[in-house]
Coordinates of C-alpha atoms and ligand atoms in Angstrom, one line a residue:
M1 CA 6.7 -2.1 -37.0
T2 CA 4.9 -0.1 -39.5
R3 CA 2.8 2.8 -38.2
T4 CA -0.6 3.6 -40.0
H5 CA -1.8 7.1 -40.4
T6 CA -3.7 8.3 -37.6
G7 CA -6.3 11.0 -37.0
F8 CA -4.1 13.0 -34.8
L9 CA -1.0 12.8 -36.6
S10 CA 0.1 16.3 -37.9
S11 CA 3.0 17.0 -40.3
E12 CA 3.3 20.5 -38.3
R13 CA 5.0 20.8 -34.7
P14 CA 2.0 20.0 -32.5
R15 CA 0.4 23.5 -31.1
R16 CA -2.3 24.2 -29.0
V17 CA -5.2 26.7 -30.4
E18 CA -6.3 28.9 -27.7
T19 CA -10.0 30.1 -28.2
G20 CA -11.0 32.7 -25.4
M21 CA -11.5 30.9 -22.0
S22 CA -11.3 27.4 -24.0
D23 CA -8.1 25.8 -25.3
R24 CA -8.1 23.0 -28.0
Y25 CA -5.9 19.8 -28.1
D26 CA -5.9 16.5 -29.8
I27 CA -5.9 14.6 -26.6
T28 CA -5.9 16.1 -23.2
I29 CA -3.9 13.8 -20.4
I30 CA -5.3 14.0 -16.5
G31 CA -2.1 13.4 -14.4
G32 CA 1.6 14.1 -14.9
G33 CA 3.4 11.3 -12.6
I34 CA 5.3 9.1 -14.6
V35 CA 2.4 7.4 -16.2
G36 CA 0.7 10.5 -17.6
L37 CA 4.1 12.0 -19.1
S38 CA 5.0 8.6 -20.3
C39 CA 1.6 8.7 -22.7
A40 CA 2.2 12.6 -23.1
K41 CA 5.8 11.5 -24.7
T42 CA 4.5 8.6 -26.7
L43 CA 1.2 10.8 -28.0
A44 CA 3.4 13.7 -28.8
D45 CA 5.9 11.6 -30.8
A46 CA 3.2 9.9 -32.8
G47 CA 2.4 14.0 -33.9
A48 CA -0.8 14.8 -31.4
R49 CA -1.3 18.0 -29.5
V50 CA -1.1 17.2 -25.9
A51 CA -2.1 18.6 -23.1
V52 CA -0.9 17.4 -19.3
V53 CA -2.9 18.6 -16.2
D54 CA -1.8 18.1 -13.0
R55 CA -2.2 19.5 -9.6
G56 CA 0.9 18.5 -7.9
R57 CA 3.2 15.9 -9.3
Y58 CA 6.0 17.0 -6.9
T59 CA 4.0 17.1 -3.9
E60 CA 1.3 14.5 -3.8
S61 CA 2.3 12.1 -7.0
A62 CA 4.0 8.8 -5.8
S63 CA 6.2 9.5 -9.1
T64 CA 9.2 11.0 -7.2
G65 CA 10.1 9.9 -3.7
N66 CA 9.7 6.2 -4.5
A67 CA 12.4 3.4 -5.0
G68 CA 13.3 4.0 -8.4
M69 CA 13.9 0.5 -9.4
I70 CA 13.0 -1.0 -12.6
V71 CA 12.3 -4.7 -12.0
P72 CA 11.8 -7.4 -14.3
S73 CA 12.4 -9.4 -11.0
H74 CA 8.7 -8.5 -10.3
I75 CA 6.9 -10.7 -12.8
V76 CA 4.9 -12.5 -10.0
P77 CA 1.4 -10.2 -9.5
L78 CA 1.1 -8.9 -5.7
S79 CA -2.1 -11.1 -5.6
A80 CA -0.3 -14.9 -5.2
P81 CA -1.2 -17.8 -3.2
G82 CA 0.0 -17.2 0.4
V83 CA -0.8 -13.4 0.5
I84 CA -4.0 -13.3 2.5
A85 CA -2.3 -16.1 5.0
K86 CA 0.6 -13.8 5.1
G87 CA -1.5 -10.5 5.5
M88 CA -3.6 -11.8 8.2
K89 CA -0.4 -12.3 10.4
W90 CA 1.0 -9.4 9.6
L91 CA -2.2 -7.4 11.0
M92 CA -1.6 -8.4 14.6
N93 CA 1.8 -6.6 14.1
P94 CA 1.6 -2.8 14.4
E95 CA 5.2 -2.8 12.7
S96 CA 4.3 -5.3 10.0
P97 CA 5.0 -4.2 6.1
L98 CA 1.4 -4.5 5.6
Y99 CA -1.7 -2.6 6.9
I100 CA -5.2 -2.7 6.3
K101 CA -7.5 0.0 8.0
P102 CA -11.0 -1.9 8.1
S103 CA -13.4 0.1 6.1
T104 CA -17.0 -1.1 4.7
D105 CA -16.7 1.2 2.2
P106 CA -18.2 -0.4 -1.0
A107 CA -15.4 0.1 -3.4
F108 CA -13.1 -1.0 -1.0
V109 CA -14.7 -4.3 -0.1
K110 CA -15.3 -5.1 -3.8
W111 CA -11.5 -4.3 -4.4
L112 CA -10.5 -6.8 -1.6
W113 CA -12.8 -9.4 -3.1
A114 CA -11.6 -9.3 -6.5
F115 CA -8.0 -9.4 -4.8
Q116 CA -8.8 -12.4 -3.1
K117 CA -10.0 -14.0 -5.4
H118 CA -6.8 -13.7 -8.0
C119 CA -4.9 -15.0 -5.2
T120 CA -4.4 -18.3 -7.2
Q121 CA -1.8 -20.2 -8.7
A122 CA -3.7 -19.8 -12.4
H123 CA -3.6 -16.2 -11.7
V124 CA 0.3 -16.3 -11.1
D125 CA 0.4 -18.7 -14.5
H126 CA -1.5 -15.9 -16.3
G127 CA 0.5 -13.0 -14.9
V128 CA 4.0 -14.1 -15.2
P129 CA 4.2 -13.9 -18.9
V130 CA 2.4 -10.8 -19.1
L131 CA 4.6 -8.8 -16.7
R132 CA 7.6 -10.4 -17.9
D133 CA 7.0 -9.3 -21.6
S134 CA 5.7 -5.7 -20.7
I135 CA 8.3 -4.9 -18.2
L136 CA 11.3 -6.2 -20.7
A137 CA 9.7 -4.2 -23.1
S138 CA 9.2 -1.2 -21.0
L139 CA 12.9 -1.4 -20.0
S140 CA 13.6 -1.2 -23.7
L141 CA 11.7 1.9 -24.3
L142 CA 13.0 3.5 -21.3
D143 CA 16.6 2.6 -22.5
T144 CA 15.8 4.8 -25.9
W145 CA 14.2 7.7 -23.8
C146 CA 17.5 7.9 -21.5
A147 CA 19.6 7.6 -24.4
L148 CA 18.2 11.0 -25.7
P149 CA 19.9 14.6 -24.5
G150 CA 18.4 16.0 -21.5
F151 CA 18.1 12.4 -19.6
E152 CA 21.5 12.2 -17.9
G153 CA 19.5 13.6 -14.5
A154 CA 17.1 10.2 -14.7
G155 CA 20.1 8.4 -13.4
L156 CA 19.3 4.9 -15.3
A157 CA 21.7 2.5 -14.2
H158 CA 21.9 -1.0 -15.2
T159 CA 23.2 -2.9 -12.0
G160 CA 21.2 -5.7 -11.5
L161 CA 19.2 -6.0 -8.2
L162 CA 20.0 -8.2 -5.0
M163 CA 17.1 -9.9 -3.6
L164 CA 18.7 -10.7 0.0
H165 CA 17.6 -12.8 2.9
H166 CA 18.8 -13.6 6.0
G167 CA 16.1 -16.5 7.7
E168 CA 15.2 -19.4 6.2
K169 CA 11.7 -18.7 5.3
A170 CA 12.9 -15.5 3.1
R171 CA 15.4 -18.1 1.5
Q172 CA 12.9 -20.1 0.4
E173 CA 11.0 -17.7 -0.7
N174 CA 13.6 -16.3 -2.7
L175 CA 14.7 -19.7 -4.2
E176 CA 11.0 -20.0 -5.3
L177 CA 11.1 -16.7 -6.9
A178 CA 14.5 -17.7 -8.7
D179 CA 12.6 -21.0 -10.0
V180 CA 9.9 -19.0 -11.4
A181 CA 12.3 -16.1 -12.9
E182 CA 14.4 -19.0 -14.6
A183 CA 11.4 -20.7 -16.0
A184 CA 10.5 -17.7 -17.5
G185 CA 13.8 -17.2 -19.0
L186 CA 15.0 -14.2 -17.1
D187 CA 18.6 -13.8 -16.4
I188 CA 19.1 -14.6 -12.5
E189 CA 21.9 -16.0 -10.2
R190 CA 21.4 -17.6 -6.8
L191 CA 24.4 -16.6 -4.7
D192 CA 25.7 -17.4 -1.1
R193 CA 27.0 -15.0 1.5
D194 CA 30.1 -14.5 0.0
A195 CA 29.1 -14.2 -3.5
T196 CA 26.3 -11.6 -2.4
L197 CA 29.1 -9.5 -0.6
E198 CA 31.3 -9.7 -3.5
K199 CA 28.8 -8.1 -5.5
E200 CA 27.7 -5.6 -3.0
P201 CA 30.3 -4.9 -0.4
A202 CA 28.7 -2.1 1.0
L203 CA 26.1 -4.2 2.7
K204 CA 26.3 -3.9 6.4
T205 CA 24.5 -6.7 7.8
D206 CA 24.0 -10.6 8.5
I207 CA 22.9 -11.7 5.3
S208 CA 22.9 -15.5 4.3
G209 CA 22.7 -15.0 0.6
S210 CA 20.8 -13.6 -2.3
V211 CA 19.2 -14.0 -5.9
Y212 CA 20.9 -11.5 -8.4
F213 CA 18.6 -10.3 -11.2
R214 CA 20.9 -9.2 -14.0
Q215 CA 18.6 -7.4 -15.9
D216 CA 17.1 -5.0 -13.4
A217 CA 18.2 -1.1 -13.3
R218 CA 17.5 1.7 -11.2
V219 CA 16.8 5.7 -11.7
D220 CA 16.7 8.9 -9.9
P221 CA 12.8 8.9 -10.0
E222 CA 12.4 12.5 -9.5
G223 CA 15.3 12.9 -11.8
L224 CA 13.2 11.0 -14.3
L225 CA 10.2 12.9 -13.9
R226 CA 11.8 16.2 -14.4
A227 CA 13.9 15.0 -17.5
M228 CA 10.5 13.7 -18.9
E229 CA 9.0 16.6 -17.9
A230 CA 11.6 19.1 -19.8
H231 CA 11.4 16.3 -22.8
V232 CA 7.5 16.9 -23.5
N233 CA 7.8 20.5 -23.3
E234 CA 10.3 20.6 -26.0
L235 CA 8.2 18.4 -28.1
G236 CA 5.1 20.7 -27.5
V237 CA 3.1 19.2 -24.9
S238 CA 1.2 22.1 -22.7
I239 CA 1.7 21.4 -18.9
V240 CA -1.5 23.0 -17.0
E241 CA -0.8 23.6 -13.3
G242 CA -4.3 22.7 -11.5
A243 CA -6.6 20.6 -10.4
V244 CA -9.7 19.0 -12.8
S245 CA -12.5 20.0 -11.2
K246 CA -15.3 18.6 -13.8
L247 CA -15.6 16.7 -16.8
Q248 CA -17.6 18.1 -19.7
K249 CA -19.8 15.2 -21.0
K250 CA -21.9 15.0 -24.4
G251 CA -23.3 11.7 -25.2
S252 CA -21.0 8.8 -24.6
S253 CA -17.9 11.3 -24.9
V254 CA -15.9 13.7 -22.7
V255 CA -15.7 16.9 -24.8
G256 CA -14.1 19.3 -22.3
V257 CA -12.1 19.3 -18.6
Q258 CA -12.3 21.9 -16.5
V259 CA -9.4 23.5 -14.9
G260 CA -10.3 26.7 -12.6
D261 CA -12.2 28.8 -15.0
R262 CA -10.2 27.2 -18.1
I263 CA -11.8 24.5 -20.3
L264 CA -9.5 22.3 -22.2
E265 CA -11.4 20.7 -25.0
S266 CA -9.9 17.9 -26.9
D267 CA -10.7 14.9 -29.0
Q268 CA -9.1 12.3 -26.6
L269 CA -8.9 12.1 -22.9
V270 CA -6.4 10.0 -21.0
I271 CA -6.9 9.5 -17.1
A272 CA -3.7 9.0 -15.6
A273 CA -4.3 10.1 -12.2
G274 CA -2.8 7.4 -10.1
S275 CA -4.6 6.5 -7.4
W276 CA -7.2 9.3 -7.4
T277 CA -8.1 7.9 -11.2
P278 CA -11.4 6.5 -9.6
Q279 CA -12.5 10.0 -8.5
L280 CA -12.6 11.4 -12.2
T281 CA -13.9 8.0 -13.5
K282 CA -17.1 7.9 -11.1
G283 CA -19.5 10.0 -13.2
L284 CA -18.4 7.9 -16.5
G285 CA -20.5 4.7 -16.2
T286 CA -17.6 2.2 -15.2
K287 CA -16.5 1.4 -12.0
L288 CA -12.7 1.3 -11.6
L289 CA -11.6 -1.0 -8.9
L290 CA -8.5 0.9 -7.8
Q291 CA -7.0 1.6 -4.1
P292 CA -4.3 3.5 -3.0
A293 CA -1.7 1.4 -1.5
K294 CA 0.4 3.6 1.0
G295 CA 4.4 3.0 1.4
Y296 CA 6.8 5.0 2.8
S297 CA 10.5 5.9 2.0
V298 CA 13.2 7.1 4.1
T299 CA 16.4 8.6 2.3
I300 CA 19.7 8.9 4.4
P301 CA 22.5 11.2 3.0
S302 CA 25.8 10.0 1.9
A303 CA 29.3 10.8 3.8
E304 CA 29.4 13.9 1.2
H305 CA 26.4 15.1 2.4
G306 CA 27.0 14.8 6.2
G307 CA 25.8 11.3 6.5
V308 CA 26.9 7.6 6.2
D309 CA 30.0 6.4 4.2
T310 CA 28.3 3.9 2.1
R311 CA 29.8 3.1 -1.6
M312 CA 26.5 1.1 -2.3
H313 CA 26.1 1.1 -6.4
M314 CA 22.9 -1.7 -6.6
P315 CA 19.4 -1.6 -5.5
C316 CA 18.7 -4.9 -3.1
L317 CA 15.6 -5.8 -1.4
V318 CA 15.3 -7.5 1.9
T319 CA 12.9 -10.2 1.2
D320 CA 12.7 -10.9 5.4
E321 CA 11.9 -7.2 6.3
K322 CA 10.3 -6.4 2.8
I323 CA 12.3 -3.5 2.5
S324 CA 14.2 -1.8 -0.3
I325 CA 17.6 -0.3 -0.5
T326 CA 18.3 2.0 -3.5
P327 CA 21.5 4.3 -4.0
M328 CA 20.5 7.9 -4.7
P329 CA 22.2 10.8 -5.9
G330 CA 23.4 12.1 -2.5
G331 CA 21.9 9.4 -0.5
I332 CA 20.4 5.7 0.0
R333 CA 16.7 5.1 0.0
F334 CA 14.8 2.8 2.2
S335 CA 11.5 2.1 1.1
G336 CA 8.7 -0.2 2.3
T337 CA 5.1 -1.0 3.6
L338 CA 1.8 -1.0 2.1
G339 CA -1.3 0.4 3.6
L340 CA -4.5 0.0 2.4
Q341 CA -5.8 3.1 4.4
G342 CA -7.5 5.5 2.0
Y343 CA -6.2 8.6 0.9
D344 CA -3.9 9.8 3.5
L345 CA -0.4 11.0 2.6
S346 CA 0.7 11.9 6.3
V347 CA 3.7 10.2 7.6
D348 CA 2.6 7.8 10.7
E349 CA 5.8 7.1 12.9
R350 CA 4.9 3.6 13.6
R351 CA 5.0 2.8 10.0
A352 CA 8.1 4.8 8.9
A353 CA 10.0 4.2 12.6
P354 CA 10.9 0.3 11.4
I355 CA 12.0 1.6 7.9
R356 CA 14.6 3.9 9.7
R357 CA 15.7 1.0 12.0
H358 CA 16.5 -1.0 8.8
A359 CA 18.5 2.1 7.6
A360 CA 20.4 1.9 10.6
R361 CA 21.0 -1.9 10.3
Y362 CA 21.9 -2.1 6.8
C363 CA 24.0 0.9 6.4
G364 CA 25.2 1.8 9.7
A365 CA 23.0 4.9 9.9
E366 CA 21.9 5.0 13.3
H367 CA 23.1 8.6 14.0
V368 CA 22.0 10.4 10.7
A369 CA 18.9 12.4 10.3
P370 CA 17.2 11.2 7.7
L371 CA 17.3 13.8 4.6
A372 CA 13.6 13.0 3.8
T373 CA 10.7 10.7 5.1
W374 CA 8.2 10.4 2.5
A375 CA 5.2 8.7 1.9
G376 CA 3.1 8.0 -1.6
L377 CA 0.3 6.2 -2.8
R378 CA 0.5 3.3 -5.2
P379 CA -2.5 3.0 -7.3
A380 CA -3.2 -0.7 -7.0
S381 CA -5.7 -3.1 -9.3
P382 CA -6.9 -6.0 -7.6
D383 CA -5.1 -8.2 -9.7
G384 CA -1.4 -6.8 -10.1
L385 CA -1.5 -5.6 -13.5
P386 CA -2.1 -2.1 -14.8
Y387 CA -5.0 -0.2 -16.6
A388 CA -4.1 0.6 -20.1
G389 CA -7.2 0.8 -22.1
R390 CA -10.6 2.3 -23.1
L391 CA -13.3 3.1 -20.5
P392 CA -15.7 0.8 -22.4
S393 CA -18.7 3.1 -21.1
M394 CA -17.2 5.8 -23.3
D395 CA -16.2 6.5 -26.6
N396 CA -12.9 8.7 -26.2
V397 CA -11.6 8.1 -22.7
W398 CA -8.6 6.1 -22.0
V399 CA -7.3 4.9 -18.4
A400 CA -3.7 4.4 -17.8
S401 CA -3.3 3.7 -14.1
G402 CA -3.4 1.0 -11.6
H403 CA 0.5 0.2 -11.6
G404 CA 0.8 -0.8 -7.9
M405 CA 4.5 -1.2 -7.2
L406 CA 5.3 -1.1 -11.0
G407 CA 4.7 2.2 -12.1
V408 CA 8.0 3.8 -12.7
T409 CA 8.9 0.3 -14.4
M410 CA 5.9 0.1 -16.5
G411 CA 5.2 3.6 -17.6
P412 CA 6.9 3.8 -20.7
I413 CA 5.0 0.5 -22.1
T414 CA 1.8 2.0 -20.7
G415 CA 2.1 5.3 -22.8
R416 CA 3.3 3.2 -25.8
L417 CA 0.1 1.1 -25.4
I418 CA -2.1 3.9 -25.3
A419 CA -0.6 5.7 -27.9
D420 CA -1.1 2.4 -30.0
Q421 CA -4.3 2.1 -28.9
I422 CA -5.9 5.9 -29.8
G423 CA -3.8 6.0 -33.2
G424 CA -5.3 2.6 -34.0
N425 CA -1.8 1.1 -34.6
E426 CA -1.0 -2.5 -34.3
P427 CA -0.1 -2.8 -30.8
T428 CA 3.5 -3.3 -29.5
I429 CA 2.4 -6.2 -27.3
D430 CA -1.4 -7.7 -26.9
P431 CA -3.3 -5.0 -24.9
S432 CA -5.9 -7.7 -23.4
P433 CA -4.8 -8.3 -20.2
F434 CA -4.7 -4.6 -19.2
R435 CA -8.6 -4.1 -20.1
V436 CA -10.1 -1.6 -18.0
D437 CA -13.7 -4.0 -18.0
R438 CA -11.9 -7.2 -16.7
F439 CA -13.1 -7.7 -13.3
D440 CA -16.8 -7.4 -15.2
Ligands
FAD501 C1 7.2 3.3 -1.4 C2 7.2 3.2 -2.9 C3 8.1 2.7 -3.3 C4 7.8 2.5 -5.1 N1 8.8 2.0 -5.5 C5 8.8 1.8 -6.9 C6 9.9 1.2 -7.5 O1 10.9 0.8 -7.2 N2 9.9 1.0 -8.7 C7 8.3 1.0 -9.6 O2 8.3 0.8 -10.7 N3 7.4 1.7 -9.1 C8 7.6 2.0 -7.4 N4 6.3 2.7 -6.9 C9 5.4 2.7 -7.3 C10 5.1 3.8 -8.3 O3 5.6 5.1 -7.5 C11 3.7 4.2 -8.7 O4 3.3 3.0 -9.8 C12 3.9 5.3 -9.9 O5 4.5 6.4 -9.5 C13 2.5 5.6 -10.4 O6 2.5 6.6 -11.4 P1 1.3 7.5 -11.8 O7 1.9 8.4 -12.9 O8 0.1 6.4 -12.1 O9 0.6 8.0 -10.7 P2 1.1 9.4 -9.6 O10 2.6 9.5 -9.8 O11 0.4 9.5 -8.3 O12 0.7 10.6 -10.6 C14 -0.9 10.9 -10.8 C15 -0.7 12.6 -11.0 O13 -2.4 12.6 -10.7 C16 -2.4 14.0 -10.6 N5 -3.9 14.2 -10.2 C17 -4.9 13.5 -9.6 N6 -6.3 14.1 -9.4 C18 -6.2 15.0 -10.6 C19 -7.0 16.0 -10.4 N7 -8.4 15.6 -10.3 N8 -6.7 17.4 -11.2 C20 -5.2 17.6 -11.6 N9 -4.3 16.5 -11.5 C21 -4.6 15.4 -10.7 C22 -1.3 14.1 -9.1 O14 -1.1 15.9 -8.6 C23 -0.4 13.2 -9.6 O15 0.6 14.0 -10.0 C24 6.8 2.7 -5.6 C25 5.7 3.3 -4.7 C26 5.9 3.3 -3.5 C27 4.7 4.5 -2.6

């Protein structure tokens, strides 16, 4: 694709300019999770002088302890027909995969209203090609990035993914998904029990079959984040540790970002603050529909680390219980649950215990103490598609967020879309489904 010349392209190596307590950049990015760092890479690659501000990417970000699955298999948006009915049934069960804390907060009520409005077949028909094209484009970018020196720790492995089932209902659900995926041109296989165990002999449970998604892959999410951070540093990106306390506005632009007693000045601002994005866009004239959707992961050590003897190599998702199983360096990670319950990162035993029980069931890990039990907040939009566009009320503020359960998968293409739009280039894929004002 031809690249047009952009305002921020510079022939020199990107460098920040320090002027007293104020630093000047072309672009400031708030948020150093996978999405913020993906934006930083694509913008720095295009020649921009970039600063990333973050207050806790290894403590509060969703980008470290997640399941690390890169999932072309997830082309059906979360808001789909039947989800509301299933959610209502699960609400009665304290150990269910879905939890909604009742709330009268207007932002939450508005989000829920928009969510249920999108649980239609028409939305699925719209979302499937959008997600397929953007996820495959993202995977292709990730492939290119992970081939660079320094990305070995990201652990990208093109293993495919098994969508497992044991009960009849889950089998039906998987077969329906297989039909949708096949019609969308994905490479899949419907497997019976023996063929499933042949693909992944380490599985220790009663599985009646699976659907194999050949194009899916896996990474070590924390390894990827660390590799991205080191890489953007080499590209000249400044990583500023601290919380953004204030955005300085001038007319319809943000001209400065306050971090402690420092002011970062820049021509453009990208807000990639995950679940916290609405807190930053609040005073900027557009109400962003985004809610934190809490999830857990439990990592069980492998035999060399005093844990279970398992040689699992590919990620699996169990449709019956909605849990995922991903091989990680030094262990196996089990993830699941989706809680709409506000900004709460504490570990609730009632939610984590079922995941540990599944770990015991699927890997024979009854007596093994987990390496870590982790909770993270997925930034969820009401229609299951991310935001990657300009905030309509502002001239120079961009939002890269709302990826829900697809942030690792779609981080790279989001970065590219943001860089394309800021640079005024022909977009790599159509950015219109990711517009920030699509719910207005
Ligand atoms: C249990 C679980 C499993 C998952 N599994 C997968 C998976 O297998 N595949 C997949 O693709 N996705 C998965 N996800 C989703 C994925 O983790 C998220 O979509 C993704 O991490 C979001 O990235 P982000 O960069 O948008 O946000 P985050 O990673 O949350 O980063 C946001 C950053 O913004 C910073 N920040 C916020 N406010 C401020 C402020 N005021 N000042 C400074 N910094 C600020 C925070 O410190 C944080 O580091 C999973 C999520 C969970 C919870």
